[in-house]
PDB file of C-alpha atoms in Angstrom:
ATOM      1  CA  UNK L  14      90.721-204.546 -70.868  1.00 54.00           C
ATOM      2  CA  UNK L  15      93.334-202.185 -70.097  1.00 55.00           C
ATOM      3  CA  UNK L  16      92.414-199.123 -67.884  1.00 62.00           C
ATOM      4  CA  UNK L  17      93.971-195.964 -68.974  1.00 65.00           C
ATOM      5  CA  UNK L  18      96.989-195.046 -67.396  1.00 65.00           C
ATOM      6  CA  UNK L  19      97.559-191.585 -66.499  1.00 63.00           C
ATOM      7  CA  UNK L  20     100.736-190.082 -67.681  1.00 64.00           C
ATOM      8  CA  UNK L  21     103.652-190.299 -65.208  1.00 72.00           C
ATOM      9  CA  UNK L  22     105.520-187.305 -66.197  1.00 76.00           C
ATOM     10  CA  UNK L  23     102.170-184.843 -66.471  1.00 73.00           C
ATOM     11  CA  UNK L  24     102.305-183.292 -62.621  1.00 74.00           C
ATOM     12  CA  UNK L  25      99.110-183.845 -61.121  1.00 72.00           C
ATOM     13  CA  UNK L  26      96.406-181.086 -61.492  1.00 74.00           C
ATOM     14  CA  UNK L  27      95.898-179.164 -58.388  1.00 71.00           C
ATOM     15  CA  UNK L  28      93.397-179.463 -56.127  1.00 67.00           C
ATOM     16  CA  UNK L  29      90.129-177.274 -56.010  1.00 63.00           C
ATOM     17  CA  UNK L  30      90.444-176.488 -52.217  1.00 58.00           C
ATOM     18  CA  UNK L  31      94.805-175.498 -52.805  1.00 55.00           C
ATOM     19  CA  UNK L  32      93.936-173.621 -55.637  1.00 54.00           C
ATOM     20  CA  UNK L  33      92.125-171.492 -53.307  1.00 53.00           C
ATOM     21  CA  UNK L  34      94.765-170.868 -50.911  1.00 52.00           C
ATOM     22  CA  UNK L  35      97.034-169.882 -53.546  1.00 57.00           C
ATOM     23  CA  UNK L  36      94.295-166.634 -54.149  1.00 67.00           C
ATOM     24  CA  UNK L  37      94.028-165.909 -50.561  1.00 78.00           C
ATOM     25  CA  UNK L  38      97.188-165.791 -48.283  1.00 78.00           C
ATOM     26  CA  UNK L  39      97.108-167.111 -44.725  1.00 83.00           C
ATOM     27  CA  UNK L  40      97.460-164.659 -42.233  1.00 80.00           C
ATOM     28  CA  UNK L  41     100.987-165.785 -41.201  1.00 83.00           C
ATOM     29  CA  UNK L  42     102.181-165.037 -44.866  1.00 86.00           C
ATOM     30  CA  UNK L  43     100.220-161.338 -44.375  1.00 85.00           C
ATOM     31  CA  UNK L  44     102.286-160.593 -41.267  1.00 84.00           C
ATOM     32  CA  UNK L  45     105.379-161.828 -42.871  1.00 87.00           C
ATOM     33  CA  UNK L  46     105.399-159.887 -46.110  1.00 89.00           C
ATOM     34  CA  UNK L  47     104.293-156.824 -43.666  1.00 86.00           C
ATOM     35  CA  UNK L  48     107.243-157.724 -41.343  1.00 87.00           C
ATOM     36  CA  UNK L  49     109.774-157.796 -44.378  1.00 90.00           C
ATOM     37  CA  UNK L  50     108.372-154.939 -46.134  1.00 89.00           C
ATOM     38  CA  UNK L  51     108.473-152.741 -43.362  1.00 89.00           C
ATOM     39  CA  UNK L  52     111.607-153.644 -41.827  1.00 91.00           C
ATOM     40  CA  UNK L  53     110.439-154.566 -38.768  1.00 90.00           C
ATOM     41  CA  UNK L  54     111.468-158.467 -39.289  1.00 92.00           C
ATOM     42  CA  UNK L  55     115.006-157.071 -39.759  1.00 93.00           C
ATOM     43  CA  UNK L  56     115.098-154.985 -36.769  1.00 93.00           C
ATOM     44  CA  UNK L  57     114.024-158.142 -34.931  1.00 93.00           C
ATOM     45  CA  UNK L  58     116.132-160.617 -36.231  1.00 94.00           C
ATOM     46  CA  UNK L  59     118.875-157.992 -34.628  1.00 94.00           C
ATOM     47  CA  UNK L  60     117.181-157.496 -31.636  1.00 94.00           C
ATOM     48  CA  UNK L  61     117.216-161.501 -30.491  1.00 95.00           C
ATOM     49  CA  UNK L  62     121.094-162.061 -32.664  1.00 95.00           C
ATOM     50  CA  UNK L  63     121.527-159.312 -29.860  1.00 95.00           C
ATOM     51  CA  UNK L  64     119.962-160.340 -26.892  1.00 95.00           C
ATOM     52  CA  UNK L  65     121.611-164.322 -27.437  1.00 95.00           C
ATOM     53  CA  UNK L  66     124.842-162.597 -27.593  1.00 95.00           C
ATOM     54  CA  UNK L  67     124.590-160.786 -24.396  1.00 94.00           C
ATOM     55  CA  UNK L  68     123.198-163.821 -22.715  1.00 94.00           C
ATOM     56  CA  UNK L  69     126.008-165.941 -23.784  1.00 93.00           C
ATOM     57  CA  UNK L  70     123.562-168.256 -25.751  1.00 94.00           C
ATOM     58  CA  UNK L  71     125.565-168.028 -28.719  1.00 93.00           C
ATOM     59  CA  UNK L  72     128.990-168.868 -27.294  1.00 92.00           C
ATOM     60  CA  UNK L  73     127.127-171.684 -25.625  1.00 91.00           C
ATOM     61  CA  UNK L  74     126.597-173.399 -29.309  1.00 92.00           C
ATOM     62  CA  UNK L  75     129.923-172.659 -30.622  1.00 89.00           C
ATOM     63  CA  UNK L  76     131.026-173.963 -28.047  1.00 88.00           C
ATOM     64  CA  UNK L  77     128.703-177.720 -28.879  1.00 88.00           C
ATOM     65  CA  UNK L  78     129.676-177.035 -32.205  1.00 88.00           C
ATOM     66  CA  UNK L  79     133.336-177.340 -31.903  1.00 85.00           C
ATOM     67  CA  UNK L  80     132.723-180.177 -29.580  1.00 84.00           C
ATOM     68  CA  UNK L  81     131.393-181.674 -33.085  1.00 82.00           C
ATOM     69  CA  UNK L  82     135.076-181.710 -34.334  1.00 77.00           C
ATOM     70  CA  UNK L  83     136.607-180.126 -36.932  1.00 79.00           C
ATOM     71  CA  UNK L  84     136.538-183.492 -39.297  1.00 81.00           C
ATOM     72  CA  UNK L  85     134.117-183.111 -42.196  1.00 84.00           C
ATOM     73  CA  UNK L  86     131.125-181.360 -40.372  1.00 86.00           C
ATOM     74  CA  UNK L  87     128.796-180.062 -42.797  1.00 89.00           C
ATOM     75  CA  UNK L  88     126.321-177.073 -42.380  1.00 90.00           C
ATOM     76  CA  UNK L  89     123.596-179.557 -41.894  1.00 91.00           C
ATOM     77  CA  UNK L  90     125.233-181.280 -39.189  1.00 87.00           C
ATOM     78  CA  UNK L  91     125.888-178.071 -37.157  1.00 90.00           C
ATOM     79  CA  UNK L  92     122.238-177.165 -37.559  1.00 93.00           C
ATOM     80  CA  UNK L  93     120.991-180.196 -36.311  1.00 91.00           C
ATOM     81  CA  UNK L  94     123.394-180.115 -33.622  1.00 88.00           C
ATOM     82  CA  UNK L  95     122.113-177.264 -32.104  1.00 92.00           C
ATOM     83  CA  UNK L  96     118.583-177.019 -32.779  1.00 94.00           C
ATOM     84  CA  UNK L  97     117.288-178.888 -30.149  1.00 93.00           C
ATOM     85  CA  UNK L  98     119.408-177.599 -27.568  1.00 93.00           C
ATOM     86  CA  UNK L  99     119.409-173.644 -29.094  1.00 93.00           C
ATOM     87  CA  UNK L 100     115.597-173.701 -28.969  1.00 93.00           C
ATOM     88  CA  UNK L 101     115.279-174.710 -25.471  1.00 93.00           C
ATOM     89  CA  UNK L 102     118.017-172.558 -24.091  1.00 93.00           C
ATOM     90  CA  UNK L 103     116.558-169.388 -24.993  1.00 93.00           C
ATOM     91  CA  UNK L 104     116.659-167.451 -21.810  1.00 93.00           C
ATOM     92  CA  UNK L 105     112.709-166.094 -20.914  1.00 94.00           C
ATOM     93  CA  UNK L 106     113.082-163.083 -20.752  1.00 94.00           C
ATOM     94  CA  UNK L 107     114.533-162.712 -23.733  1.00 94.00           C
ATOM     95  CA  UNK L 108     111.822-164.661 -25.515  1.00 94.00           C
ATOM     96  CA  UNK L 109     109.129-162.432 -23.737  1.00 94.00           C
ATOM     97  CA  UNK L 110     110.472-159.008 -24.727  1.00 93.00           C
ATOM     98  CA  UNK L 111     110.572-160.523 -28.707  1.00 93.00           C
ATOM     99  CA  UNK L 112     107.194-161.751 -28.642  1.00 93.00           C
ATOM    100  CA  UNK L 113     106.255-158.779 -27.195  1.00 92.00           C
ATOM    101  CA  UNK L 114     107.337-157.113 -29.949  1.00 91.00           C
ATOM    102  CA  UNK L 115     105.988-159.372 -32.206  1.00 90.00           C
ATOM    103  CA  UNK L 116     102.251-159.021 -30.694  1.00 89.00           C
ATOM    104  CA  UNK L 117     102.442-155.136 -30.855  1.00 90.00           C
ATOM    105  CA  UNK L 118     103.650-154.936 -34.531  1.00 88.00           C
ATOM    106  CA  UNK L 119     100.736-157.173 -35.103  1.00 85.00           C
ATOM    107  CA  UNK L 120      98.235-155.131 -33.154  1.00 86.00           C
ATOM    108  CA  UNK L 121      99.535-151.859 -34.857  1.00 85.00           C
ATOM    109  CA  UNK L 122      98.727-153.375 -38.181  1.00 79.00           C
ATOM    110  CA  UNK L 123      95.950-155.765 -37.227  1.00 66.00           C
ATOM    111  CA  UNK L 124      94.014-156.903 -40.341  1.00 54.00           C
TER     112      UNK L 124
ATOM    113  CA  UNK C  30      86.017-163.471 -42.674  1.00 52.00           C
ATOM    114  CA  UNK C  31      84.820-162.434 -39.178  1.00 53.00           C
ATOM    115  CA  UNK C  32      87.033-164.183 -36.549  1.00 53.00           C
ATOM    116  CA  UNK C  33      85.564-163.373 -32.605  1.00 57.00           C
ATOM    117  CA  UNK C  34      88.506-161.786 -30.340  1.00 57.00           C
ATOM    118  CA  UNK C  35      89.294-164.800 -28.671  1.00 59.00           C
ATOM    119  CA  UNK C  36      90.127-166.261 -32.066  1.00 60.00           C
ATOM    120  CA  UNK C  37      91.747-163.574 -32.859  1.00 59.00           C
ATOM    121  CA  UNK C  38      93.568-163.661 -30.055  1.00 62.00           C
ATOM    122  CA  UNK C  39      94.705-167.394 -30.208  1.00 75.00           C
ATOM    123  CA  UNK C  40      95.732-166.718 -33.951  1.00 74.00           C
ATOM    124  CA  UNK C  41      97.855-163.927 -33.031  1.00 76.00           C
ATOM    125  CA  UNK C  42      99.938-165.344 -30.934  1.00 81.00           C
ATOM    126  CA  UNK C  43      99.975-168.564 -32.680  1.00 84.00           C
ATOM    127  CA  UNK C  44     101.395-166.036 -35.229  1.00 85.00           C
ATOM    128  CA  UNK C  45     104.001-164.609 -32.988  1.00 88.00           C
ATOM    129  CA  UNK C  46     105.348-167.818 -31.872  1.00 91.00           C
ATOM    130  CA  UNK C  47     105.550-169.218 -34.805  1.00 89.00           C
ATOM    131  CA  UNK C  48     107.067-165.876 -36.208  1.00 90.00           C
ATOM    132  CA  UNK C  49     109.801-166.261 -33.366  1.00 92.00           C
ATOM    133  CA  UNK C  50     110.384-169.406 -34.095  1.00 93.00           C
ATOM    134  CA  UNK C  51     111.210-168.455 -37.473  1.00 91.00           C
ATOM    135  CA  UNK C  52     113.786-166.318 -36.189  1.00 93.00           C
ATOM    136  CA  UNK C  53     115.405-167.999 -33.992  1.00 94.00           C
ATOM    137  CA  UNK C  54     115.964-170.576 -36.512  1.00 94.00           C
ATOM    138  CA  UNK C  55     117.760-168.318 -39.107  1.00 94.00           C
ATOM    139  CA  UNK C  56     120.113-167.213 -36.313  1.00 95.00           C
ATOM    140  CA  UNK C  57     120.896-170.663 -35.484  1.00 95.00           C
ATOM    141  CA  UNK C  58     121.406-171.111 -39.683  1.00 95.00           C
ATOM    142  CA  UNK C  59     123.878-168.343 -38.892  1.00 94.00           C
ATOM    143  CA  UNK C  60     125.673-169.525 -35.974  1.00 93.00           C
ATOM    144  CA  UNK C  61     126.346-172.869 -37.605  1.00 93.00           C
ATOM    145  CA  UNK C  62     127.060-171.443 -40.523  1.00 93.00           C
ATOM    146  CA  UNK C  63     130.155-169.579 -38.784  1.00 91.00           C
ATOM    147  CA  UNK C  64     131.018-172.318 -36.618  1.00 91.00           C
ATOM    148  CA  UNK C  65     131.389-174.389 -40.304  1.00 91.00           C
ATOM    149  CA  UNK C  66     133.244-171.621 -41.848  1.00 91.00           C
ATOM    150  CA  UNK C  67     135.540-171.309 -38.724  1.00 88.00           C
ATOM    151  CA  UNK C  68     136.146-175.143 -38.721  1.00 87.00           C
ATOM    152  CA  UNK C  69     136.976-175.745 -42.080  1.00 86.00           C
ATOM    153  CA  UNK C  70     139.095-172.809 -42.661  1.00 85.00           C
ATOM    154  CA  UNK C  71     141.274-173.878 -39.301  1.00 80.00           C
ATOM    155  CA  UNK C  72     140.886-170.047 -38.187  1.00 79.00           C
ATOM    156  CA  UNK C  73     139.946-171.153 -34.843  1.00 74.00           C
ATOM    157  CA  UNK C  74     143.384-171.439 -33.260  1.00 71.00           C
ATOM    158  CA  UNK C  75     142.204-171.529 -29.405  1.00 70.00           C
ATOM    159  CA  UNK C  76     140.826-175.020 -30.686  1.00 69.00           C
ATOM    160  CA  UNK C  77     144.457-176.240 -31.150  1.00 69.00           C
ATOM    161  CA  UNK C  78     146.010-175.332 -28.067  1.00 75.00           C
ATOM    162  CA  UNK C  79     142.809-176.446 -26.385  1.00 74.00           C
ATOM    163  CA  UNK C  80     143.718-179.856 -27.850  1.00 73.00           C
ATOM    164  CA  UNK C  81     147.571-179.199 -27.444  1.00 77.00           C
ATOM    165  CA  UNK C  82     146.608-178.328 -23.389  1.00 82.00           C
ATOM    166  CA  UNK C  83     144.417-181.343 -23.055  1.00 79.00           C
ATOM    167  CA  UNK C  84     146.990-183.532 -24.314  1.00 81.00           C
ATOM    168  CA  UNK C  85     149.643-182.388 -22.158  1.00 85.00           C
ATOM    169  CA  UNK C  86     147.886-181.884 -18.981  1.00 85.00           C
ATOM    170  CA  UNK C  87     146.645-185.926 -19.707  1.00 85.00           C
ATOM    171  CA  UNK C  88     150.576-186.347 -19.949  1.00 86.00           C
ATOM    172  CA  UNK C  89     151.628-184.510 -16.664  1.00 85.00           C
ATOM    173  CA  UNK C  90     148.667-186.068 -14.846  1.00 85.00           C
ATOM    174  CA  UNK C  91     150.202-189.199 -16.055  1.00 84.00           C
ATOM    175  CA  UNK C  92     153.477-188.719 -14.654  1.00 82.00           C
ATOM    176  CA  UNK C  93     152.851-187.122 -11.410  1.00 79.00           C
ATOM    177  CA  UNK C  94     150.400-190.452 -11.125  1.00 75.00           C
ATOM    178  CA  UNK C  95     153.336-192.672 -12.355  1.00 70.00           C
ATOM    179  CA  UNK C  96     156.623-191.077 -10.700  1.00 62.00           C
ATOM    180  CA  UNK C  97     155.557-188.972  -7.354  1.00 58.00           C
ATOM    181  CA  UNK C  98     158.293-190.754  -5.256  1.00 51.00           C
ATOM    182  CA  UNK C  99     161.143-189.701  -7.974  1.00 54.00           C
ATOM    183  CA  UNK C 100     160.098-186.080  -7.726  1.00 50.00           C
ATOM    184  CA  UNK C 101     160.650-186.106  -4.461  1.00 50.00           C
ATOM    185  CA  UNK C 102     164.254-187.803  -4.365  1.00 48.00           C
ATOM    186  CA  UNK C 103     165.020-186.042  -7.275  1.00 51.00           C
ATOM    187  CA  UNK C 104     164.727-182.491  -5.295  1.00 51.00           C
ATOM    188  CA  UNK C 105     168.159-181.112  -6.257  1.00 57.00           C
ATOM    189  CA  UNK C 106     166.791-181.050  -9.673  1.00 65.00           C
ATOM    190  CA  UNK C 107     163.434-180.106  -9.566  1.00 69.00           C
ATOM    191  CA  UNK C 108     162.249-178.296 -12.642  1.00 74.00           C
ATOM    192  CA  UNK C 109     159.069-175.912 -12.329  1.00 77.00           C
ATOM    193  CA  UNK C 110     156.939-174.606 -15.323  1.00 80.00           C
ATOM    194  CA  UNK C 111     159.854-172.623 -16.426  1.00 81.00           C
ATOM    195  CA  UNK C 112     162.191-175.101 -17.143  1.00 77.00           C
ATOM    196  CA  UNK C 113     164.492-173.630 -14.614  1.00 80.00           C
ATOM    197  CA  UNK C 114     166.315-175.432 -12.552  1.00 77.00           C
ATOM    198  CA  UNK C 115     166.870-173.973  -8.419  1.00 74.00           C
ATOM    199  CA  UNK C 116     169.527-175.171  -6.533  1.00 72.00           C
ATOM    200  CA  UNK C 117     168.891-176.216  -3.148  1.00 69.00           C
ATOM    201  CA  UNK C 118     170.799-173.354  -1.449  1.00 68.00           C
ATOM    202  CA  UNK C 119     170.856-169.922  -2.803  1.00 78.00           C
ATOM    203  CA  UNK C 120     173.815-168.758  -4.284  1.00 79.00           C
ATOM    204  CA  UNK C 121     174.269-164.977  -4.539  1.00 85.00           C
ATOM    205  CA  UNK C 122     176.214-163.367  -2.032  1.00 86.00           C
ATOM    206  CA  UNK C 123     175.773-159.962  -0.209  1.00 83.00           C
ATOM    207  CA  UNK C 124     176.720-157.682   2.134  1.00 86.00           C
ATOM    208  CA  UNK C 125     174.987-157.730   5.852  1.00 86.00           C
ATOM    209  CA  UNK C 126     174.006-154.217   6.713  1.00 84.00           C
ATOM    210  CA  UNK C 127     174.697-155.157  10.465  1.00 83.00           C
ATOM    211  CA  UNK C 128     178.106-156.142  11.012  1.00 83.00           C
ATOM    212  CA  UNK C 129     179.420-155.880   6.753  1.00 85.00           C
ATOM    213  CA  UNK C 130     179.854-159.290   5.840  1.00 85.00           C
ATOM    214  CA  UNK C 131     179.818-160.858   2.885  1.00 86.00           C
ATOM    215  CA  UNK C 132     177.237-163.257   3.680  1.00 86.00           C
ATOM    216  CA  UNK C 133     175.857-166.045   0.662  1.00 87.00           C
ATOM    217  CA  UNK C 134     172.113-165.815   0.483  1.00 86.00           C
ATOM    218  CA  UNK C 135     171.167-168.873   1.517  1.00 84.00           C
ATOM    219  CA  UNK C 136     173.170-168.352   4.927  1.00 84.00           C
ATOM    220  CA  UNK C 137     171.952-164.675   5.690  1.00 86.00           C
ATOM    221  CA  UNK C 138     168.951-165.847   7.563  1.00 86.00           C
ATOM    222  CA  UNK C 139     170.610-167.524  10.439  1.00 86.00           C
ATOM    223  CA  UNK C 140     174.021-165.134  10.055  1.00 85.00           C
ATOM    224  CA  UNK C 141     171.248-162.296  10.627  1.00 86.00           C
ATOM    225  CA  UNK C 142     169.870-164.253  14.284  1.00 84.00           C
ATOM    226  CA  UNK C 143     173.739-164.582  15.543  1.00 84.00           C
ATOM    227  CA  UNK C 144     174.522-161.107  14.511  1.00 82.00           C
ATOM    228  CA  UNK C 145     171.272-159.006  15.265  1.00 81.00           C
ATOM    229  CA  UNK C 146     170.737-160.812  18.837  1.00 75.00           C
ATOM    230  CA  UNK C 147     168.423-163.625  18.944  1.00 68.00           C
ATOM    231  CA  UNK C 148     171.119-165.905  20.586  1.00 59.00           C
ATOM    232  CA  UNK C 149     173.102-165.418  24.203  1.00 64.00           C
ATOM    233  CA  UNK C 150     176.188-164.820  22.158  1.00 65.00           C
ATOM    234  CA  UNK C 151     174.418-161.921  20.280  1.00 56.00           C
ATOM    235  CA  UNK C 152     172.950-160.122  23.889  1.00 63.00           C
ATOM    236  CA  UNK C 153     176.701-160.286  24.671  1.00 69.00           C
ATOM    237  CA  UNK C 154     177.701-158.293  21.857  1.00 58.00           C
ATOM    238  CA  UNK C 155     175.401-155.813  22.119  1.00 59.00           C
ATOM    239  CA  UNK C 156     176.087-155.164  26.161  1.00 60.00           C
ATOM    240  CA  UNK C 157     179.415-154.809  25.579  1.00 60.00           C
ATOM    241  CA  UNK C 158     179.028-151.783  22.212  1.00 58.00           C
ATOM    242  CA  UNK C 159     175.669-150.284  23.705  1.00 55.00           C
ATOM    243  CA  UNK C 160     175.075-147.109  25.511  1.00 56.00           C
ATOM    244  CA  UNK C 161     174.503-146.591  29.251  1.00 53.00           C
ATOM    245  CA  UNK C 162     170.691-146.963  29.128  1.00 55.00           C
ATOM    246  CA  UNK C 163     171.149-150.019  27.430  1.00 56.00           C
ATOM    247  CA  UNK C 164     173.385-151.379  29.444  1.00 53.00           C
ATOM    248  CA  UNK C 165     171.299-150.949  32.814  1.00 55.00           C
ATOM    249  CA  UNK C 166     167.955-152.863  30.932  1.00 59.00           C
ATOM    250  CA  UNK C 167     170.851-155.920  30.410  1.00 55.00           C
ATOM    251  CA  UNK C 168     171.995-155.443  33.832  1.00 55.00           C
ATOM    252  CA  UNK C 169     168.755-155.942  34.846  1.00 50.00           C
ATOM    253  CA  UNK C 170     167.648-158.450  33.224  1.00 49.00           C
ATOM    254  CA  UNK C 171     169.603-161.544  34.699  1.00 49.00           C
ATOM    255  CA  UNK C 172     168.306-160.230  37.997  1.00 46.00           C
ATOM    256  CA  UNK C 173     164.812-159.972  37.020  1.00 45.00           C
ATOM    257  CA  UNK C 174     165.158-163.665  35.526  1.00 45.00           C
ATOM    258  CA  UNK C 175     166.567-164.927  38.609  1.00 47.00           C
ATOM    259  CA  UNK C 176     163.632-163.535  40.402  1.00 45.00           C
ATOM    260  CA  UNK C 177     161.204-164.808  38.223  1.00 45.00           C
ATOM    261  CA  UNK C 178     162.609-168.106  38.446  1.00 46.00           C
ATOM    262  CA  UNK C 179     162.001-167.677  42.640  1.00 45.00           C
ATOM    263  CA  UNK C 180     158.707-166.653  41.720  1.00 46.00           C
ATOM    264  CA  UNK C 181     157.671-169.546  39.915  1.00 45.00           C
ATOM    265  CA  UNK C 182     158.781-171.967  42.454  1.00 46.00           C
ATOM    266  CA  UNK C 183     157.352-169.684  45.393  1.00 42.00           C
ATOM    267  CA  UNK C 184     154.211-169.892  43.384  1.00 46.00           C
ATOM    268  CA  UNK C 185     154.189-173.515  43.751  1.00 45.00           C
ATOM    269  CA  UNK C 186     154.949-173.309  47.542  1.00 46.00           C
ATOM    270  CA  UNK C 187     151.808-170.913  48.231  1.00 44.00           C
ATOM    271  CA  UNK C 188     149.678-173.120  46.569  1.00 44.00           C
ATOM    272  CA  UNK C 189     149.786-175.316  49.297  1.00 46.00           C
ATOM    273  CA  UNK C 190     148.512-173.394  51.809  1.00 44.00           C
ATOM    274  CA  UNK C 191     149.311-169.685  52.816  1.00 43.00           C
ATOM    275  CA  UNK C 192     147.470-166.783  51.245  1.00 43.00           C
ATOM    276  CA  UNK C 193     148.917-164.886  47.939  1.00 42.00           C
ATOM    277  CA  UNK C 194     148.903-161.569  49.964  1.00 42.00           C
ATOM    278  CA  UNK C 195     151.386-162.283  52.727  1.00 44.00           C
ATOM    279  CA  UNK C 196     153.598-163.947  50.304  1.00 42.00           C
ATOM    280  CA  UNK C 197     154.109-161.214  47.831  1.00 41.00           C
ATOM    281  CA  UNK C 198     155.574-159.186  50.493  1.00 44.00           C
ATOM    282  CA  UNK C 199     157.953-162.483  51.710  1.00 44.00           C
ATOM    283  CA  UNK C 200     158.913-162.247  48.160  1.00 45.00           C
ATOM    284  CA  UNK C 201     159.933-158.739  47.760  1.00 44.00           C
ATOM    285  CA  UNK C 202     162.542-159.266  50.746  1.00 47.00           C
ATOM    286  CA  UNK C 203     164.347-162.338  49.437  1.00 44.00           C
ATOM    287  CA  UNK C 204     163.915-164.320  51.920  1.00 45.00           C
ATOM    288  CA  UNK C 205     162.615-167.626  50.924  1.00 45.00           C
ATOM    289  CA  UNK C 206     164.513-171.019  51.111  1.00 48.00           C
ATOM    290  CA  UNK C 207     165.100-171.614  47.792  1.00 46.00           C
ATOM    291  CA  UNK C 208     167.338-168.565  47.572  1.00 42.00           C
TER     292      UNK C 208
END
């Protein structure tokens, strides 16, 4: 006896339980939509491209980026370069002030 | 749903960090985006001469390791960053305010100590052009040498014994031996 097989190419019906989710967004994709629609994610992106300037955080990854060479470095390569190094290297303060901001924008339109 | 505060709480700033996070990514997208852009277009030209420097300061390092003792023998010729050459001597010539010479620069230092007056020759000259005043301070001062050269030696003599009083006066008159 041969057991049916399922068909490979038919994707595989979603679940109950993610077909919920889909209905109800989590609260991190609420704040984000908020954040874009308002603005206020742009202003912030700013505010921390501004602060890493200032700080010299940004020079300090050019600066292990062209230590990468100049030979067939991809996009991909760069990021992974710096990621590890980039997120630790953020300077406090400058972390506190944007979470700050963060927490406030959430508490002004707290669900 | 009805979350208590301290939920609340904990989700928010799970939010925020993770909301952070998300930024700070997208500026490091950004940065290497540049950095890509920058490299494969060859508009960074500080990274050539960066190279070109490295190179040649590996090179120098090289040579002053390799050749120190030539350098030094070869001092007629010695070439600074320039590429100019110095000879050892200086060779412009000028006129010395003092006496109106024409005087090569590389002389003038030591034709400037015979002709101002740092040498016995020099005090000669002067005595012999100067004005009254000046002549009594050279008058005086072979006399006040000579003196000072009894002094010394009296100096010595006192030490021996007699008190510094008494033989200040002894001095003043002259009359000591070695006179």
């Amino acid at each position: 006896m041969s057991a049916k097989r399922s068909s490979i190419n038919r994707p595989p019906t979603p679940d109950v339980d993610r077909d919920r989710e889909n209905q109800e967004p989590t609260l991190q994709e609420i704040i984000n939509i908020k954040m874009i629609e308002s603005g206020e994610k742009e202003r912030l992106k700013e505010l921390l491209r501004e602060r890493l300037i200032e700080c010299g955080w940004r020079d300090e990854m050019k600066s292990l980026c062209r230590k990468k060479g100049r030979n067939n470095v991809t996009v991909d390569d760069l990021v992974h370069v710096i990621t590890p190094k980039g997120r630790a290297s953020v300077p406090d303060p400058v972390k506190a002030e944007l979470l700050q901001r963060i927490r406030s924008f959430l508490a002004s339109t707290a669900t | 749903m009805s979350l208590t505060n301290d939920d609340n709480m904990s989700a928010h700033s799970q939010v925020s960090s993770h909301f952070f996070e998300d930024l700070l990514d997208s500026i490091i997208v950004d940065v290497a985006s540049e950095c890509h852009r920058v490299a494969r277009l060859g508009l960074d030209r500080n990274f050539e001469e960066e190279e070109e420097e490295l190179r040649l300061s590996a090179q120098a390092r090289a040579r002053v390791a390799d050749s120190s003792n030539n350098g030094e023998t070869n001092s007629k010729y010695v070439v600074d960053i320039f590429g100019q050459t110095h000879p050892p001597v200086a060779n412009e010539i000028f006129e010395c305010m003092n006496c109106g010479r024409s005087i090569v620069a590389g002389r003038f230092a030591p034709h400037l100590e015979k002709c101002m007056g740092k040498g016995r020759k020099a005090r000669l000259k002067v005595t012999r052009s100067a004005t009254a005043a000046q002549n009594r301070y050279t008058r005086g001062s072979p006399g006040s040498s000579y003196s000072s050269y009894s002094n010394s030696t009296g100096m010595n003599r006192l030490s021996n014994g007699a008190s510094s009083g008494v033989a200040g006066e002894e001095y003043s008159n002259g009359s000591f031996e070695e006179l």
